[in-house]
Amino acid sequence: MSFRPFSTLCFAVIAAVGACNVALASDDDTSGTTSSDKDKIEVSGNGHQRSFPCEGRRAVIEGTDNVITFTGVCSGLELSGTGNSVTIQLAPKAPLSVEGVNNSVRWQSSAEPRKNISGVNNRVVKIPGRS
């Protein structure tokens, strides 16, 4: 085997191994941050699948493909991004803002939230049978 075909083969193997490493690294598609303080819970980034106790705080989510459940009552929700799914219990007449594409919010409250929904194919629905 001459040097040229051998070096081409080596580069092909290196590229394949590199591609495998990239594929393995992408198994965990979660990126971004989550934080909370006494007033709000913030989730930003991609692929988070988490549950948070709201304890009267405001919920803010920015990113893509997050699946977030809030327990307890939240004082409001601000959601922006693509393909997020949120389940939340809101205080009566709390603000509920949804911007982006293909987001889904399932909410419950004793009174209708103050909705501000913009974007494409966003779904905001009350969870049946709960108040």
Coordinates of C-alpha atoms in Angstrom, one line a residue:
M1 CA 0.0 0.0 0.0
S2 CA 1.4 3.4 -1.0
F3 CA 1.4 6.3 1.4
R4 CA -1.3 8.3 -0.4
P5 CA -4.1 5.6 -0.1
F6 CA -3.0 4.8 3.4
S7 CA -3.2 8.4 4.5
T8 CA -6.6 8.8 2.9
L9 CA -7.8 5.7 4.8
C10 CA -6.4 7.1 8.0
F11 CA -8.2 10.4 7.5
A12 CA -11.4 8.6 6.7
V13 CA -11.0 6.6 10.0
I14 CA -10.3 9.7 12.0
A15 CA -13.3 11.4 10.5
A16 CA -15.5 8.4 11.2
V17 CA -14.3 8.3 14.8
G18 CA -14.8 12.0 15.2
A19 CA -18.4 11.6 13.8
C20 CA -19.0 8.8 16.3
N21 CA -17.8 11.0 19.2
V22 CA -20.1 13.8 18.0
A23 CA -23.0 11.4 17.9
L24 CA -22.2 10.0 21.3
A25 CA -21.9 13.5 22.7
S26 CA -25.3 14.5 21.3
D27 CA -27.1 11.7 23.3
D28 CA -27.5 14.3 26.0
D29 CA -29.2 17.1 24.1
T30 CA -29.8 19.3 27.2
S31 CA -28.1 22.6 27.1
G32 CA -28.7 25.9 28.8
T33 CA -29.5 26.8 32.4
T34 CA -32.1 26.7 35.1
S35 CA -32.2 29.1 38.0
S36 CA -34.6 30.2 40.7
D37 CA -34.9 32.9 43.3
K38 CA -37.6 34.1 45.6
D39 CA -39.5 35.8 42.7
K40 CA -39.1 33.6 39.6
I41 CA -38.0 30.3 38.1
E42 CA -36.0 30.6 34.8
V43 CA -35.4 27.8 32.3
S44 CA -33.3 28.6 29.2
G45 CA -31.9 26.3 26.6
N46 CA -32.8 23.1 25.0
G47 CA -34.2 19.7 26.0
H48 CA -34.8 20.2 29.7
Q49 CA -37.2 17.7 31.2
R50 CA -37.8 18.9 34.8
S51 CA -40.4 19.6 37.4
F52 CA -40.2 22.7 39.7
P53 CA -42.2 23.7 42.8
C54 CA -43.6 27.1 41.9
E55 CA -44.4 28.4 45.4
G56 CA -46.0 31.6 44.1
R57 CA -43.1 32.5 41.8
R58 CA -43.3 33.6 38.1
A59 CA -42.1 31.0 35.6
V60 CA -40.0 32.1 32.6
I61 CA -39.0 29.6 29.9
E62 CA -36.9 30.4 26.8
G63 CA -35.7 27.7 24.4
T64 CA -36.6 24.7 22.4
D65 CA -38.0 21.2 23.2
N66 CA -38.3 21.7 26.9
V67 CA -40.8 19.6 28.9
I68 CA -41.5 21.4 32.1
T69 CA -44.0 20.7 34.9
F70 CA -44.7 23.2 37.7
T71 CA -46.2 22.0 40.9
G72 CA -48.1 24.4 43.2
V73 CA -49.4 27.7 42.1
C74 CA -47.4 30.1 39.9
S75 CA -47.9 33.8 39.7
G76 CA -47.5 33.8 35.9
L77 CA -45.9 32.2 32.9
E78 CA -43.7 33.7 30.1
L79 CA -42.9 31.1 27.5
S80 CA -40.9 31.8 24.3
G81 CA -39.3 29.4 21.8
T82 CA -40.2 26.3 19.8
G83 CA -41.6 23.0 20.7
N84 CA -41.9 23.5 24.4
S85 CA -44.4 21.7 26.6
V86 CA -45.5 23.2 29.9
T87 CA -48.0 22.0 32.6
I88 CA -48.8 24.7 35.2
Q89 CA -51.2 25.8 37.8
L90 CA -51.7 29.6 37.8
A91 CA -53.0 32.1 40.3
P92 CA -56.4 33.5 39.4
K93 CA -56.1 36.0 36.5
A94 CA -52.3 35.5 36.3
P95 CA -50.5 36.6 33.1
L96 CA -49.9 33.9 30.6
S97 CA -47.6 34.8 27.7
V98 CA -46.7 32.4 24.9
E99 CA -44.5 33.4 21.9
G100 CA -42.9 31.2 19.2
V101 CA -43.8 28.1 17.3
N102 CA -45.4 24.7 18.3
N103 CA -45.5 25.4 22.0
S104 CA -48.0 23.6 24.2
V105 CA -49.3 24.9 27.6
R106 CA -51.7 23.0 29.8
W107 CA -52.9 25.1 32.6
Q108 CA -55.3 25.1 35.5
S109 CA -56.6 27.9 37.7
S110 CA -59.8 29.0 39.5
A111 CA -60.1 31.9 37.0
E112 CA -59.1 32.5 33.4
P113 CA -55.5 33.8 33.0
R114 CA -54.7 37.0 31.1
K115 CA -53.5 35.5 27.9
N116 CA -51.1 37.0 25.4
I117 CA -50.4 34.4 22.7
S118 CA -48.5 35.1 19.5
G119 CA -46.7 32.9 16.9
V120 CA -47.6 29.9 14.9
N121 CA -49.4 26.7 16.1
N122 CA -49.2 27.4 19.8
R123 CA -51.7 25.5 22.0
V124 CA -52.9 26.9 25.3
V125 CA -55.6 24.7 26.9
K126 CA -57.2 24.4 30.3
I127 CA -56.8 21.0 32.0
P128 CA -60.3 19.6 32.1
G129 CA -62.0 18.9 35.4
R130 CA -59.6 21.0 37.5
S131 CA -60.0 24.4 39.1

